[in-house]
Coordinates of C-alpha atoms in Angstrom, one line a residue:
M1 CA 18.8 -13.6 -13.2
T2 CA 17.3 -15.7 -10.5
T3 CA 15.1 -14.6 -7.8
A4 CA 18.1 -15.6 -5.6
D5 CA 19.9 -12.5 -7.5
W6 CA 17.7 -10.5 -6.7
A7 CA 17.7 -11.1 -3.1
E8 CA 20.9 -10.2 -2.4
V9 CA 21.0 -7.3 -4.0
D10 CA 17.7 -6.6 -1.3
R11 CA 19.6 -7.3 1.4
Y12 CA 22.6 -5.2 0.0
L13 CA 19.9 -2.2 0.4
V14 CA 18.7 -3.1 3.1
E15 CA 22.5 -2.5 4.9
T16 CA 22.8 0.5 3.4
L17 CA 20.4 2.9 2.9
V18 CA 17.3 0.7 5.1
G19 CA 18.1 -0.6 7.9
D20 CA 16.7 -3.7 9.6
E21 CA 15.0 -1.8 12.6
D22 CA 11.4 -3.3 11.8
S23 CA 12.8 -7.0 11.1
E24 CA 11.5 -7.6 14.6
T25 CA 7.9 -6.9 13.2
L26 CA 8.5 -9.5 9.8
R27 CA 9.5 -11.7 12.5
A28 CA 6.4 -11.3 14.7
N29 CA 4.2 -11.8 11.3
A30 CA 5.9 -15.1 11.2
A31 CA 5.4 -15.8 14.4
A32 CA 1.7 -15.6 15.1
G33 CA 1.6 -17.3 11.1
L34 CA 0.5 -14.4 8.9
P35 CA 1.2 -15.2 5.7
A36 CA 4.4 -13.5 4.2
I37 CA 3.2 -11.4 1.8
D38 CA 4.3 -7.9 3.4
V39 CA 5.9 -5.9 0.8
S40 CA 9.7 -6.1 1.4
P41 CA 12.4 -3.2 2.7
P42 CA 13.3 -1.4 0.5
Q43 CA 9.3 -1.6 -1.1
G44 CA 8.5 0.4 2.4
K45 CA 10.7 2.5 2.4
F46 CA 10.0 3.6 -1.1
L47 CA 6.3 3.8 0.5
Y48 CA 7.8 6.2 2.8
L49 CA 9.6 8.6 1.0
I50 CA 7.0 8.8 -1.4
A51 CA 4.6 10.1 1.2
K52 CA 7.7 12.2 2.9
S53 CA 7.7 13.5 -0.8
V54 CA 4.2 14.9 -1.1
R55 CA 4.4 16.1 2.6
A56 CA 1.8 13.3 3.2
R57 CA -0.6 14.2 6.7
R58 CA -3.0 12.0 6.5
V59 CA -3.0 8.4 4.6
L60 CA -5.4 5.9 3.7
E61 CA -4.1 1.8 3.5
V62 CA -6.5 -0.7 2.3
G63 CA -4.5 -4.1 3.5
T64 CA -3.2 -3.7 7.0
L65 CA -1.7 -7.5 7.2
G66 CA 0.7 -7.0 10.1
G67 CA 1.7 -2.9 10.0
Y68 CA 4.3 -3.5 8.8
S69 CA 3.6 -1.4 5.1
T70 CA 2.3 0.3 7.9
T71 CA 4.9 1.4 10.2
W72 CA 7.0 2.8 7.2
L73 CA 3.2 5.8 6.2
A74 CA 3.1 5.8 10.2
R75 CA 6.6 7.5 9.8
A76 CA 6.6 9.5 6.8
V77 CA 3.2 12.0 8.6
G78 CA 4.8 12.4 11.7
K79 CA 3.7 13.0 14.8
A80 CA 0.8 15.2 14.1
G81 CA 0.0 12.6 11.1
R82 CA -2.8 10.5 11.5
V83 CA -2.8 7.0 9.0
V84 CA -6.1 5.3 8.7
T85 CA -5.8 0.5 7.8
L86 CA -8.2 -1.3 7.2
E87 CA -7.7 -4.9 7.9
Y88 CA -10.3 -7.7 6.9
E89 CA -8.9 -10.5 9.5
P90 CA -9.1 -10.0 13.1
K91 CA -6.2 -11.9 13.9
H92 CA -4.0 -9.5 11.4
A93 CA -5.4 -6.4 13.1
E94 CA -4.4 -7.3 16.7
V95 CA -0.6 -8.6 15.5
A96 CA -0.8 -5.1 13.5
G97 CA -1.8 -3.0 16.3
R98 CA 1.1 -4.6 18.5
N99 CA 3.2 -3.7 15.7
L100 CA 2.8 -0.8 15.7
D101 CA 2.9 0.2 19.2
R102 CA 6.2 -1.3 19.7
A103 CA 7.7 1.0 16.4
G104 CA 6.1 4.0 18.8
V105 CA 4.1 5.1 16.0
G106 CA 0.5 2.8 17.6
E107 CA -1.4 6.3 18.5
R108 CA -0.8 7.5 15.0
V109 CA -2.5 4.9 12.9
D110 CA -6.4 4.0 13.5
I111 CA -6.2 0.6 11.9
R112 CA -10.4 -0.8 11.3
V113 CA -11.8 -4.0 11.4
G114 CA -14.1 -5.3 8.9
A115 CA -14.5 -5.6 4.7
A116 CA -12.6 -3.4 3.6
L117 CA -15.8 -2.2 1.4
D118 CA -17.6 -2.1 4.3
S119 CA -15.7 0.4 6.3
L120 CA -15.3 2.8 2.9
P121 CA -18.9 4.1 2.4
T122 CA -18.1 4.4 6.4
L123 CA -15.4 6.0 7.0
A124 CA -17.1 8.0 3.7
E125 CA -20.0 9.3 5.7
E126 CA -18.2 10.7 8.3
Q127 CA -16.6 13.0 5.8
P128 CA -13.0 12.7 6.8
E129 CA -10.4 16.2 5.8
P130 CA -8.9 14.2 2.2
F131 CA -6.0 12.0 2.4
D132 CA -2.6 12.9 1.0
L133 CA -1.7 9.1 0.0
V134 CA -3.9 6.3 -0.6
F135 CA -1.5 2.5 -0.8
I136 CA -3.9 -0.1 -1.7
D137 CA -2.4 -3.6 -0.5
A138 CA -5.5 -5.9 -0.3
D139 CA -7.6 -8.7 -1.8
K140 CA -6.7 -7.9 -5.7
V141 CA -9.6 -8.4 -7.4
N142 CA -11.7 -5.4 -5.6
N143 CA -8.9 -3.4 -7.1
A144 CA -10.5 -1.4 -8.9
N145 CA -13.2 -1.0 -6.6
Y146 CA -10.6 -0.1 -3.9
V147 CA -9.8 2.4 -6.6
R148 CA -13.0 4.1 -7.0
W149 CA -13.3 5.2 -3.0
A150 CA -9.5 6.6 -3.2
L151 CA -11.1 9.1 -6.3
R152 CA -13.9 9.9 -3.4
L153 CA -11.5 10.1 -0.4
T154 CA -8.7 12.2 -2.1
R155 CA -7.8 16.3 -3.9
P156 CA -5.9 17.5 -6.2
G157 CA -2.6 16.4 -6.0
S158 CA -2.9 13.5 -4.1
V159 CA -1.3 10.0 -4.6
I160 CA -3.1 6.7 -5.0
I161 CA -0.6 3.1 -5.0
V162 CA -2.1 -0.2 -6.1
D163 CA 0.8 -3.1 -4.9
N164 CA 1.0 -5.9 -6.7
V165 CA -0.1 -5.6 -10.4
V166 CA 2.2 -7.2 -12.6
R167 CA 2.4 -10.6 -11.2
N168 CA 5.1 -12.6 -12.9
G169 CA 4.6 -11.0 -15.7
G170 CA 0.4 -12.3 -16.1
I171 CA -0.8 -8.9 -17.1
A172 CA 1.0 -8.6 -20.6
D173 CA -1.3 -11.6 -20.9
A174 CA -5.4 -10.5 -22.0
A175 CA -6.2 -14.2 -22.4
S176 CA -5.4 -14.9 -18.7
T177 CA -7.8 -16.8 -16.2
D178 CA -6.2 -16.1 -13.6
A179 CA -8.7 -13.8 -10.7
A180 CA -5.7 -11.3 -9.7
V181 CA -4.4 -10.8 -13.4
R182 CA -7.5 -9.5 -14.7
A183 CA -7.8 -7.9 -11.8
S184 CA -4.9 -6.0 -12.8
R185 CA -5.5 -5.9 -15.8
E186 CA -9.1 -4.4 -14.5
V187 CA -7.0 -1.7 -12.9
I188 CA -4.6 -0.5 -15.3
E189 CA -7.1 0.3 -17.7
L190 CA -9.6 2.3 -15.4
I191 CA -6.2 4.7 -14.5
A192 CA -5.6 5.0 -17.9
A193 CA -9.1 5.3 -18.7
E194 CA -10.3 7.7 -16.0
P195 CA -9.6 11.0 -17.0
R196 CA -9.5 12.4 -12.9
L197 CA -6.3 9.8 -13.3
D198 CA -2.6 9.7 -14.7
G199 CA -0.8 7.1 -13.8
T200 CA 1.4 4.4 -14.8
V201 CA 3.4 1.0 -13.6
L202 CA 6.8 0.4 -12.0
Q203 CA 7.8 -2.9 -12.2
T204 CA 9.4 -4.3 -9.4
V205 CA 12.2 -7.4 -8.6
G206 CA 14.1 -8.4 -5.7
G207 CA 13.2 -10.7 -2.9
K208 CA 9.5 -11.2 -3.7
G209 CA 10.1 -11.7 -7.7
W210 CA 8.9 -10.3 -10.7
D211 CA 5.5 -7.2 -9.9
G212 CA 5.4 -4.1 -9.6
F213 CA 3.1 -1.1 -8.0
A214 CA 0.7 1.3 -10.2
Y215 CA 1.2 5.0 -9.4
A216 CA -1.5 7.5 -10.1
V217 CA -2.0 11.0 -9.6
V218 CA -5.4 12.6 -9.4
L219 CA -6.0 15.6 -11.4
D220 CA -7.2 18.9 -11.3
E221 CA -9.7 19.7 -13.2
D222 CA -7.0 22.0 -15.5
D223 CA -4.4 19.8 -15.4

């Protein structure tokens, strides 16, 4: 099968299960010149359902882009919930803010602009309530660092999801010199070695090609 076949399946899933109410967000991102690296609509719905399943009320997102995944997560937390999302590029954050407001969830979202590895220590100093879910979809070379921070900011039972870890199968190549592949292997091996985490990787195919999510749960010390 080809990417075109996978994209056709995505189109069917959007028509039957997902809906296209946020297609305007994707169009606005394209019009603003943002890179087309948003999660796909079925993946956005998947994140929404995970957040709903764990009854997340506080979500941390590393990597906002134009706010497409942020919108799904903000809907999941409900009116009383909160999403803190970190974005390096001011232009992206500005576009995301408009998109979130248009979607009617802007008041649930705190967009913080700057390098995530600068924003995360500041966030930790604020001693926030633990996050129920962390979604990491930013610069891949720092994924392991983001997971380490996520551990500091969550609680037993919280979920940590890292996007784009399969890299068209590149993670199977231990000799790869690709920085993103090496970072994916690092974060997967971190999850495997960290006693406070239990996880797996779900491979995905679709209009965005062959990739996957790392999915980890923060364990209680008695687990």
